[in-house]
Coordinates of C-alpha atoms and ligand atoms in Angstrom, one line a residue:
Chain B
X1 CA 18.4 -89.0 82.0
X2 CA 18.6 -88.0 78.3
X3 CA 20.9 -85.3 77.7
X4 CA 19.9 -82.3 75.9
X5 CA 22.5 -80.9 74.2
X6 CA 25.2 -82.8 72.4
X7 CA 28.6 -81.0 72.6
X8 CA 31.6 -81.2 70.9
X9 CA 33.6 -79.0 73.0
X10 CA 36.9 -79.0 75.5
X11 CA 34.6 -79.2 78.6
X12 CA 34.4 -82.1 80.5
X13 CA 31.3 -83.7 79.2
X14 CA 31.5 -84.5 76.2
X15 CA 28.2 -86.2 75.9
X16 CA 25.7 -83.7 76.7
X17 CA 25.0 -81.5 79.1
X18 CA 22.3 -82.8 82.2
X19 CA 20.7 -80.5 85.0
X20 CA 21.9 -83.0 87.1
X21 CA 25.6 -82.4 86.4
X22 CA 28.3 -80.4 88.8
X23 CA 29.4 -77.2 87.6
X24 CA 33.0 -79.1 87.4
X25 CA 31.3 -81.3 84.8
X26 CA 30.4 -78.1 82.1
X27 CA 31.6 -76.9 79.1
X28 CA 34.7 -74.4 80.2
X29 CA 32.8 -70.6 80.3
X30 CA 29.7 -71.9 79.6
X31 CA 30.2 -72.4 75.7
X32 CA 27.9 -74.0 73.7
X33 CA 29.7 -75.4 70.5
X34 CA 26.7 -77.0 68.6
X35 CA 25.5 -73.6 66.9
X36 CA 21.2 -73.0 66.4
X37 CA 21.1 -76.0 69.1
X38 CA 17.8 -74.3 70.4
X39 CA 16.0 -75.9 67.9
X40 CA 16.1 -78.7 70.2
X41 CA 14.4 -77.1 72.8
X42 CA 10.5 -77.6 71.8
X43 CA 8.3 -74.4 73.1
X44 CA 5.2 -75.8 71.1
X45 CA 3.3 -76.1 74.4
X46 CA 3.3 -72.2 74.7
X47 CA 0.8 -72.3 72.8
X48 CA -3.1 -72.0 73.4
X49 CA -4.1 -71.3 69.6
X50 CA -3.0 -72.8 66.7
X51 CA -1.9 -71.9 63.1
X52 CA -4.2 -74.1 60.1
X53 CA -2.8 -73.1 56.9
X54 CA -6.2 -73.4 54.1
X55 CA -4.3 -74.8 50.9
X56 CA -6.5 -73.5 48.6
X57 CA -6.5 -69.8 49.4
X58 CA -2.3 -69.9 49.9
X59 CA -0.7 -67.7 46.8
X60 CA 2.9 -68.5 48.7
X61 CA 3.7 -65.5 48.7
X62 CA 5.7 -65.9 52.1
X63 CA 4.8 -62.7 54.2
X64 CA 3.5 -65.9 56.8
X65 CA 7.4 -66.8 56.9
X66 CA 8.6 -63.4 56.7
X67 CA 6.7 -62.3 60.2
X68 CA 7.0 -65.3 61.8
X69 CA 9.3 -64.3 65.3
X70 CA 10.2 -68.0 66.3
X71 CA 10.6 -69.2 62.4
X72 CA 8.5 -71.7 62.4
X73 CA 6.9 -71.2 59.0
X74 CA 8.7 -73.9 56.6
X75 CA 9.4 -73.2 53.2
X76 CA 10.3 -75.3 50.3
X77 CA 12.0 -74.3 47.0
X78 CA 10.5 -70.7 48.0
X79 CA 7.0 -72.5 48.6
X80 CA 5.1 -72.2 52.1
X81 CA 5.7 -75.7 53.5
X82 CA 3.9 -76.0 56.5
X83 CA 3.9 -75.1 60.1
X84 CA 7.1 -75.8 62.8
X85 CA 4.2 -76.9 65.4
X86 CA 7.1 -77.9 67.6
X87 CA 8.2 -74.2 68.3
X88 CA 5.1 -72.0 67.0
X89 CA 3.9 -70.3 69.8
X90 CA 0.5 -69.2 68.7
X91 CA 1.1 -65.7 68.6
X92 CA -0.9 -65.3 65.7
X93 CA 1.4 -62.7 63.6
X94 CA 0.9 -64.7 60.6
X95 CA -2.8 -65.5 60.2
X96 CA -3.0 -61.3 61.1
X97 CA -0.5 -60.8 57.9
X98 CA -1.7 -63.5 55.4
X99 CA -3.5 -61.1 52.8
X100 CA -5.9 -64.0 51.3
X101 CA -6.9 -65.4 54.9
X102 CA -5.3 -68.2 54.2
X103 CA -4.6 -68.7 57.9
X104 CA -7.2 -69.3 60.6
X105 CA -6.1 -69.5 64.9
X106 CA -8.0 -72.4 66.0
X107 CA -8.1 -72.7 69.6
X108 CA -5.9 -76.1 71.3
X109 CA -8.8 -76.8 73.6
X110 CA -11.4 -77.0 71.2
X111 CA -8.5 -79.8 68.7
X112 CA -8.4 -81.3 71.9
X113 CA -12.1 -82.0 72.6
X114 CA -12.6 -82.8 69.3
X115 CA -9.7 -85.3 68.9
X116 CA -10.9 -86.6 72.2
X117 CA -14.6 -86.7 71.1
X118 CA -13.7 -88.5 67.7
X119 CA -11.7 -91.3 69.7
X120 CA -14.6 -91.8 72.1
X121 CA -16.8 -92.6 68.7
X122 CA -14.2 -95.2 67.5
Chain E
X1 CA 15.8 -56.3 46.0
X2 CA 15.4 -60.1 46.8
X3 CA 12.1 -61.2 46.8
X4 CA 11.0 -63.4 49.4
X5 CA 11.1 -66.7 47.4
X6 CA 15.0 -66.1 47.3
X7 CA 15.3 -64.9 51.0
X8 CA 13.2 -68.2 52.4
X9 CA 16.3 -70.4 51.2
X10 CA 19.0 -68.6 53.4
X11 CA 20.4 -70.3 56.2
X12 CA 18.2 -69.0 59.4
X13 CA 20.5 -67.6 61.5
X14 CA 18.2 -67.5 64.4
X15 CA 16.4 -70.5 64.9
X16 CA 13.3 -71.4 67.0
X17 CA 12.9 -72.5 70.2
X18 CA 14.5 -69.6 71.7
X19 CA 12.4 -68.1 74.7
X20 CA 11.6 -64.5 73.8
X21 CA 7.6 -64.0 74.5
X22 CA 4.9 -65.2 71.9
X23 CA 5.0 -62.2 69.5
X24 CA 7.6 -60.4 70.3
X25 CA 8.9 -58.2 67.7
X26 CA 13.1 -58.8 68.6
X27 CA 12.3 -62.2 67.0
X28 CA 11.1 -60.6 63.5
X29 CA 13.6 -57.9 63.5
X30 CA 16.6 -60.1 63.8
X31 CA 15.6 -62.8 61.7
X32 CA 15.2 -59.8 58.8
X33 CA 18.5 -58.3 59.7
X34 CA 20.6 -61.4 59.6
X35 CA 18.6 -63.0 56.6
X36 CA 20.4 -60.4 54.4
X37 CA 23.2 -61.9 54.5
X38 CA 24.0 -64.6 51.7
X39 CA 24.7 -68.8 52.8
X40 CA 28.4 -68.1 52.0
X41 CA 28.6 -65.2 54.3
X42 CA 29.9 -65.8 57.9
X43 CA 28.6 -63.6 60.6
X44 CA 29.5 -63.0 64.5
X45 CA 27.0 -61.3 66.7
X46 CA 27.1 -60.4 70.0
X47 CA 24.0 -59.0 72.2
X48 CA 24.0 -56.6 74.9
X49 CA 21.9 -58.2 78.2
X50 CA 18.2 -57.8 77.4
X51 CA 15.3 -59.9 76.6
X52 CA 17.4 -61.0 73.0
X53 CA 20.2 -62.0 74.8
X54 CA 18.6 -63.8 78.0
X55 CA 15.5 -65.4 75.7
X56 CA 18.5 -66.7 73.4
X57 CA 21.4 -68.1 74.8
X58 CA 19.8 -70.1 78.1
X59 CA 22.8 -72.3 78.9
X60 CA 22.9 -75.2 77.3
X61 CA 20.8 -73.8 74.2
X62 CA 21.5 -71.3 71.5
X63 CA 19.6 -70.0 69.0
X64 CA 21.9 -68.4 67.2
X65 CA 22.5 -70.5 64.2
X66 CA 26.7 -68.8 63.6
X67 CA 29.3 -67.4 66.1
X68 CA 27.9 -65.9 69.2
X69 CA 29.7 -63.7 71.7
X70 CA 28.2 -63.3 75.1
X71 CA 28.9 -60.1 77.1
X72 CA 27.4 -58.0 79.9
X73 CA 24.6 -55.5 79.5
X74 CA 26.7 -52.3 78.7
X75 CA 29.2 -52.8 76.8
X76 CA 28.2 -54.6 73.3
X77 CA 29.7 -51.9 71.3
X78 CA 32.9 -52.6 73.0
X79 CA 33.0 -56.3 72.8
X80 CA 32.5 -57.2 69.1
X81 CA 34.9 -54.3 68.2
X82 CA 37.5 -55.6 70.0
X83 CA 36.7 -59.0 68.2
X84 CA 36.2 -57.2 65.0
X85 CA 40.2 -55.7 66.1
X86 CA 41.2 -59.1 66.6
X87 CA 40.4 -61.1 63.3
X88 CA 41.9 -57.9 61.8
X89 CA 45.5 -58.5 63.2
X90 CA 44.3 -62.5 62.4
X91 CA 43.8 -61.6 59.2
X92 CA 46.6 -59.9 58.4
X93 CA 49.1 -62.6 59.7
X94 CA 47.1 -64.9 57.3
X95 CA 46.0 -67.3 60.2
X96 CA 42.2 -66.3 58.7
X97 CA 41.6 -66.4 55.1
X98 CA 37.8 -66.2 55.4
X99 CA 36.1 -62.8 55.2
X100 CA 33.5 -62.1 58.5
X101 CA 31.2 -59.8 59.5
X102 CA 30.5 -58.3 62.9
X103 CA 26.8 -57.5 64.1
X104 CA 25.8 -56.2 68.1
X105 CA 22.4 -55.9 68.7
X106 CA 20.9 -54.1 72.3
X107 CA 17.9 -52.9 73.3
X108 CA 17.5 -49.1 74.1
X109 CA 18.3 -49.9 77.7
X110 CA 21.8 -51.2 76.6
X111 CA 22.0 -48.6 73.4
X112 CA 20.7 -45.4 74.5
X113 CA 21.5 -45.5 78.3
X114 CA 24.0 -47.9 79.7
X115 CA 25.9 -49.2 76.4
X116 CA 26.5 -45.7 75.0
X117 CA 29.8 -44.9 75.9
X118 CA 30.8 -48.2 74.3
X119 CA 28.6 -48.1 71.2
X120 CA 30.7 -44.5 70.9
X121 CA 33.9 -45.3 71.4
X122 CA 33.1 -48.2 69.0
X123 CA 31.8 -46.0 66.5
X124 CA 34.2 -43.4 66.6
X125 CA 37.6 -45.8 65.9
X126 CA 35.7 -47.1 62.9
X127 CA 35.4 -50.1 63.8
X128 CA 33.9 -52.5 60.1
X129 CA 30.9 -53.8 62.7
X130 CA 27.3 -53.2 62.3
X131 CA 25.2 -52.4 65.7
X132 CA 21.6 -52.5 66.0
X133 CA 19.3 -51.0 67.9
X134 CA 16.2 -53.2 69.2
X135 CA 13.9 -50.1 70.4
X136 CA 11.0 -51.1 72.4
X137 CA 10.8 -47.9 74.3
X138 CA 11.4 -49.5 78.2
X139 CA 13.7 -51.7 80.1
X140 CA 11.7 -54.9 79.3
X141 CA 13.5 -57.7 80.9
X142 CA 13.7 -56.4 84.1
X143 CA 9.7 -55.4 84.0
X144 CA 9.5 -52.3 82.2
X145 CA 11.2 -49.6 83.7
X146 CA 11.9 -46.5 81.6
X147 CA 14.9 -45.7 79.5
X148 CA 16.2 -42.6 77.9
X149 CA 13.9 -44.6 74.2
X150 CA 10.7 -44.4 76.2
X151 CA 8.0 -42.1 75.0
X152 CA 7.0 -39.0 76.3
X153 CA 3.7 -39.8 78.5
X154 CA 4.0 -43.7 78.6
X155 CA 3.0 -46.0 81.8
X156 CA 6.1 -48.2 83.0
X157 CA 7.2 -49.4 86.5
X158 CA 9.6 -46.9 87.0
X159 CA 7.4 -43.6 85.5
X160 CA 3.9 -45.4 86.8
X161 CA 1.1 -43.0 85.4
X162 CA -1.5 -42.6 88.3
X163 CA -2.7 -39.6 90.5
X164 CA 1.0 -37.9 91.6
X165 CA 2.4 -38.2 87.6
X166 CA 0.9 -38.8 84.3
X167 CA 3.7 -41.6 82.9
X168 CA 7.5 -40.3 81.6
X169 CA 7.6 -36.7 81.7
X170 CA 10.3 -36.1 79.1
X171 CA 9.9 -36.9 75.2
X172 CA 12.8 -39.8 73.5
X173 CA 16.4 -39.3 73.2
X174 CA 17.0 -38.9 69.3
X175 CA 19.7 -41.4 69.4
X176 CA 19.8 -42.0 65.3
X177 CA 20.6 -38.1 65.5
X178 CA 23.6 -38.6 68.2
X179 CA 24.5 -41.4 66.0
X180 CA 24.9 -39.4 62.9
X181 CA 27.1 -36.9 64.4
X182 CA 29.6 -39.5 65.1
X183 CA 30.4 -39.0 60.8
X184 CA 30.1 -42.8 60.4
X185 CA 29.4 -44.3 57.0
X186 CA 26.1 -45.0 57.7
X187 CA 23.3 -44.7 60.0
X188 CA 19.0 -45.7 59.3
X189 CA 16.2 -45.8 61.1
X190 CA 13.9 -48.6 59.8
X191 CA 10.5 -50.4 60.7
X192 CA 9.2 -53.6 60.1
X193 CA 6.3 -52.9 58.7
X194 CA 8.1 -52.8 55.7
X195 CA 10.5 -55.4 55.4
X196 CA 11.7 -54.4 52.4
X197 CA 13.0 -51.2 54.2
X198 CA 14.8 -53.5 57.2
X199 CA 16.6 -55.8 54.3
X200 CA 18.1 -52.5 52.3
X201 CA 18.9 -50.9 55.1
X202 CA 20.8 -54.2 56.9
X203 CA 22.5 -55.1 53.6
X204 CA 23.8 -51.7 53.3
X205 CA 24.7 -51.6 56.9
X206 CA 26.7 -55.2 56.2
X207 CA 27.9 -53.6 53.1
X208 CA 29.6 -50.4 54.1
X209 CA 33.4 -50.5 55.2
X210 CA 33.7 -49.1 59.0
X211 CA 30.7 -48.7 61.2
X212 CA 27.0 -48.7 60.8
X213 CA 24.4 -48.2 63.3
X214 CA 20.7 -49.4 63.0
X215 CA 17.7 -48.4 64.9
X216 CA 14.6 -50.7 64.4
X217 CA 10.9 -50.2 66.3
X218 CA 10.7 -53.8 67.7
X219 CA 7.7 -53.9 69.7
X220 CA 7.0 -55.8 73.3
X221 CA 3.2 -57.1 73.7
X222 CA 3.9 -57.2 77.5
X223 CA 5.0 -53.6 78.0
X224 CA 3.2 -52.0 75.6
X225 CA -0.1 -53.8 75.8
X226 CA -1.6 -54.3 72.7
X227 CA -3.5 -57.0 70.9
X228 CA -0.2 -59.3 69.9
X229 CA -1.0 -60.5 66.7
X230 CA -1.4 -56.5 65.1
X231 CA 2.1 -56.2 65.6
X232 CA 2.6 -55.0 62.0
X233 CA -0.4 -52.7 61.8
X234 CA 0.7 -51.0 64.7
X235 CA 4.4 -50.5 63.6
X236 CA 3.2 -49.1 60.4
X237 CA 0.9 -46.5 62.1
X238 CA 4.2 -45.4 64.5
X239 CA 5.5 -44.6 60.9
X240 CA 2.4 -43.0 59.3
X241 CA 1.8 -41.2 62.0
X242 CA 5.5 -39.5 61.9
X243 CA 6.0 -40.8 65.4
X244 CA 8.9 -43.2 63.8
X245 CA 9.8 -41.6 60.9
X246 CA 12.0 -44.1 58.1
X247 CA 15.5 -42.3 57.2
X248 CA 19.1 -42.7 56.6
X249 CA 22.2 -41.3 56.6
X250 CA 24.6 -41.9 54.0
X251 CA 27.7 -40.3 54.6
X252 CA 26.6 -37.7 56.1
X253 CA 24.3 -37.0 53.8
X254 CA 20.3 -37.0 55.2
X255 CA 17.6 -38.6 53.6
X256 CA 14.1 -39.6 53.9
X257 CA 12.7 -42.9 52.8
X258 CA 9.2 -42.8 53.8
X259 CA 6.5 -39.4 53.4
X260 CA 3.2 -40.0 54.8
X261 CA 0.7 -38.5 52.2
X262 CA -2.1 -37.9 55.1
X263 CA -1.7 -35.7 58.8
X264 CA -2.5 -39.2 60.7
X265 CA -2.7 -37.9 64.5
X266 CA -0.5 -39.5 67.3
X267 CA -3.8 -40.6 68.9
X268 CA -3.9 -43.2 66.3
X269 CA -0.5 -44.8 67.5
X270 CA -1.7 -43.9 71.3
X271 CA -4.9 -45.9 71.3
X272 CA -4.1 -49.1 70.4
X273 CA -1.9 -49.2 73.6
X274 CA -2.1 -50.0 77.2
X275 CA 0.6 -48.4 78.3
X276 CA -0.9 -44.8 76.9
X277 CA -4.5 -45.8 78.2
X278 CA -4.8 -43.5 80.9
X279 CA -3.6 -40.5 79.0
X280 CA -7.4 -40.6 77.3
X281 CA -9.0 -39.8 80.9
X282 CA -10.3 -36.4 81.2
X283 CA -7.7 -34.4 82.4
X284 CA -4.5 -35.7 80.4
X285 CA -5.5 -34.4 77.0
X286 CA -2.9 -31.4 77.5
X287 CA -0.3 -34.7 77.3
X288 CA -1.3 -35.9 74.3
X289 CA -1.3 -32.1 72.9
X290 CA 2.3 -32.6 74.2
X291 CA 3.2 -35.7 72.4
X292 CA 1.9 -34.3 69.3
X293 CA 3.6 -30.8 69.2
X294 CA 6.9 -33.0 70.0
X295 CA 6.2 -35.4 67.0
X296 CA 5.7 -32.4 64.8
X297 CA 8.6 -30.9 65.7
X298 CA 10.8 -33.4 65.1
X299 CA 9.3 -34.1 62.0
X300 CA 10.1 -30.6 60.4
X301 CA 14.0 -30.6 62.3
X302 CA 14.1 -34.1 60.3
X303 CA 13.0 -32.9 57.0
X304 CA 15.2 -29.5 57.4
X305 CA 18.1 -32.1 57.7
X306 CA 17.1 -34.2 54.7
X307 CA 16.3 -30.9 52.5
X308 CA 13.2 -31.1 52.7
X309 CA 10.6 -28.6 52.7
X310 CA 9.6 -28.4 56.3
X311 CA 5.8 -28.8 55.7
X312 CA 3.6 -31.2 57.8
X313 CA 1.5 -33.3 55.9
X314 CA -2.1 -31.9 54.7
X315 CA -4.8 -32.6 58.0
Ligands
LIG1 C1 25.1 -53.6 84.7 C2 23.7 -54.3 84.7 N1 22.7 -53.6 85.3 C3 21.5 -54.2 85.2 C4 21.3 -55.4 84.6 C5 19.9 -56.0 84.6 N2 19.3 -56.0 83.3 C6 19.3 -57.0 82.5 S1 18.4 -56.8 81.1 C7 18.0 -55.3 81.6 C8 17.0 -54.5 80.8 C9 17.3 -54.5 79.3 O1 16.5 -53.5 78.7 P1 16.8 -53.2 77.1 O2 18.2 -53.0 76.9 O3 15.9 -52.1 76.7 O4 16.4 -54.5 76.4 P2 14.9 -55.2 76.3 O5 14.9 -56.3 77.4 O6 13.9 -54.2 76.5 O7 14.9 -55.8 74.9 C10 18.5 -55.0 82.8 C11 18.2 -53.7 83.6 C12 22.4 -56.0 84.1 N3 22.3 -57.2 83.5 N4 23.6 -55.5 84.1
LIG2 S1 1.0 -65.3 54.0 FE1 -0.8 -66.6 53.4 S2 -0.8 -66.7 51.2 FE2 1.2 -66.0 51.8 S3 2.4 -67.9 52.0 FE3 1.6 -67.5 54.0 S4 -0.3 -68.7 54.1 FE4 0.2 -68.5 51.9
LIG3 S1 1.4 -68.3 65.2 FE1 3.2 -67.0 65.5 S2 4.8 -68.4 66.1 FE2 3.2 -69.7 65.2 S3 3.7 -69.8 63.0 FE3 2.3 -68.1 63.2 S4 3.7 -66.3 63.4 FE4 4.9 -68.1 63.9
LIG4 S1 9.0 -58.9 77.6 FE1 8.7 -57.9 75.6 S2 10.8 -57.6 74.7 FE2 10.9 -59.2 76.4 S3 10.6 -61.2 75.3 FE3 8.6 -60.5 76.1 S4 7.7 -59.4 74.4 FE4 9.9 -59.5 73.9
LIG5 MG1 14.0 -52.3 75.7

């Protein structure tokens, strides 16, 4: 099994942490010592619409990034950068917020059936 | 005032991939109050029990991107004071060089019921930590029960609106107002519908020397039933329509940040709602009469204690 966390601490394992593992076996009280570590933890698959950023209507102005509860709105040099697909949860706070509709929510079924539609033509 | 260009390229102290619901406004309100502090800047929070705390720090995952404390439910006031007391003495004996800040955040549960003995005695031996308020008007992670934070007429497990009574029969505890009479530094109510408001008032709160208290509106899609995504439309109608008025207090000294121009009635804030659906049967209007007389009230008491003139807005 791959472990999920990596841990630098004084528990016993000190390569990770598996739910297979005795209570013997974990970090002393429970600590986690690699800080922001939930960013390992992927809850993309909450979703059941998703974000599609239009280029050409973004001003950057960032209110996107600024509403975003599960930061998943990247930013570069102060520049909208794209979505965090693998924690965005659909919500659809930010497409609500952009004000030039510069976000539509496009439902996962329908990307599915047309992903799975385009590879039946190929 | 940062603009938002700066603020993107701070550290994110709270990271994704924590497991608080899809929209769920403790995720915007702590991202804004820990993204006013600068990259250099070190911070340690601590949570009372709640959804925060539970959606957070699921063993082995944080999300808390800095130092994290965990305690129990009712005493997060206690807790990072006494760590707060600790890195003083630390400090002192020069075995810490580095300057650190000290943040709690609860929900109402944990603030205005069950953590406020410890938030007080926190408060009152001036402890330099900040604590904040997460208000979503209901015990939510334990399926909405009320709390002393819930308002007056609103459907949760524990006050269930239905034939024998008409949702919570008493109006909010004006915990900003117990707050203030504790003579801290400083004390604010803030929203995010503005997030300008949230960054002042959490740099100021950082900022001050000895305690601060914050109470933010954080909304909860699952108890209070509204369409998710309008999170931010629906926080700024709480504010226009008086029902979560924007102040602070500075020393002491009252003051208003936010005066609606128009009388917007509570129904407006009401509607939009599940959990205040059944209060627009025939019957319940006297409860909404209620809400609104209470809302006004308050209103005028607030603007007598900023030195205002207590006038309600032109209907
Ligand atoms: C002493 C104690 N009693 C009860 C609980 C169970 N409990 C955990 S979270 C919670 C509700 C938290 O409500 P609130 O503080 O409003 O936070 P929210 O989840 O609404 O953000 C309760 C009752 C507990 N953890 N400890
Ligand atoms: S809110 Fe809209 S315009 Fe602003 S940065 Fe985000 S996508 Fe671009
Ligand atoms: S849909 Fe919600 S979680 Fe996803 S990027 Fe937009 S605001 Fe963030
Ligand atoms: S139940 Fe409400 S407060 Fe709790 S995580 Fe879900 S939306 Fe947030
Ligand atoms: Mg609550």
């Amino acid at each position: 099994m791959t472990p999920f966390n990596r841990n630098f601490g004084q528990g016993r394992s000190r390569e990770g942490i598996t739910p297979d593992m005795n209570w013997r076996e974990l970090t002393k009280a429970g600590n986690i010592y690699e800080p922001g570590n939930a960013n390992t933890y992927e809850t993309g698959d909450w979703r059941t619409i998703r974000p599609m950023w239009n280029e050409e209507r973004c001003i950057h102005c960032l209110i996107c990034w600024r509403y975003c509860p599960d930061a998943s709105i990247f930013s570069t040099d102060g520049k909208f950068d794209g979505f965090d697909y693998k924690h965005c949860k659909g919500c659809g706070i930010c497409a609500n917020v952009c004000p030039t509709h510069a976000i539509d929510m496009i439902s996962e079924d329908e990307i599915d059936e047309q992903k799975e539609a385009r590879e039946n033509e190929e | 005032m940062a603009t938002l260009k700066e603020l993107a390229q701070v550290n994110e102290r709270f990271v994704g991939g924590h497991r608080l619901c899809a929209g769920c406004g403790h995720g915007i309100s702590v991202r804004m109050v820990l993204n006013a502090l600068d990259n250099d800047e070190h911070v340690v929070v601590g949570c009372a029990t709640g959804c925060l705390e539970v959606a957070s720090t699921i063993y082995p995952y944080t999300a808390w991107n800095c130092s994290f404390i965990h305690n129990a439910f009712e005493n997060a006031g206690a807790t990072i004071s006494g760590v707060e007391a600790a890195y003083k003495s630390l400090k002192k004996q020069g075995k810490i060089k580095e300057d650190i800040k000290f943040v709690a955040f609860g929900g109402d549960g944990g603030t205005y019921d069950i953590g406020l003995q410890s938030l007080s005695g926190a408060m009152e031996r001036g402890h330099n930590m900040v604590y904040v308020c997460l208000d979503n008007g209901a015990y939510m992670n334990t399926g909405i029960q009320r709390s002393s934070a819930t308002p007056l007429g609103a459907d949760t497990t524990t006050s269930p609106a239905g034939t024998v009574v008409p949702g919570k029969q008493q109006p909010r505890k004006d915990l900003a107002a117990v707050m203030a009479a504790h003579n801290i530094p400083y004390v604010a109510q803030t929203a995010i519908s503005s997030w300008q408001d949230v960054h002042k008032k959490a740099k100021k709160a950082f900022e001050v020397d000895g305690p601060a208290f914050i109470n933010i509106l954080s909304p909860c899609p699952r108890g209070w039933r509204y369409n998710t995504p309008d999170i931010v439309e629906l926080v700024k109608i709480a504010v226009e329509t008086r029902f979560w008025p924007l102040f602070e207090v500075e020393n002491g000294k009252w003051k208003l940040n936010k005066k609606p121009k128009k009388y917007v009635p509570i129904e407006e804030f009401l509607k939009p709602q599940g959990r205040f659906r059944h209060l627009f049967a025939p019957g319940n209007e006297h409860i909404i009469k209620r809400i609104q007389e209470e809302v006004d009230q308050r209103w005028l008491a607030l603007l007598e204690r900023c030195g205002e003139k207590p006038e309600l807005p032109p209907r």
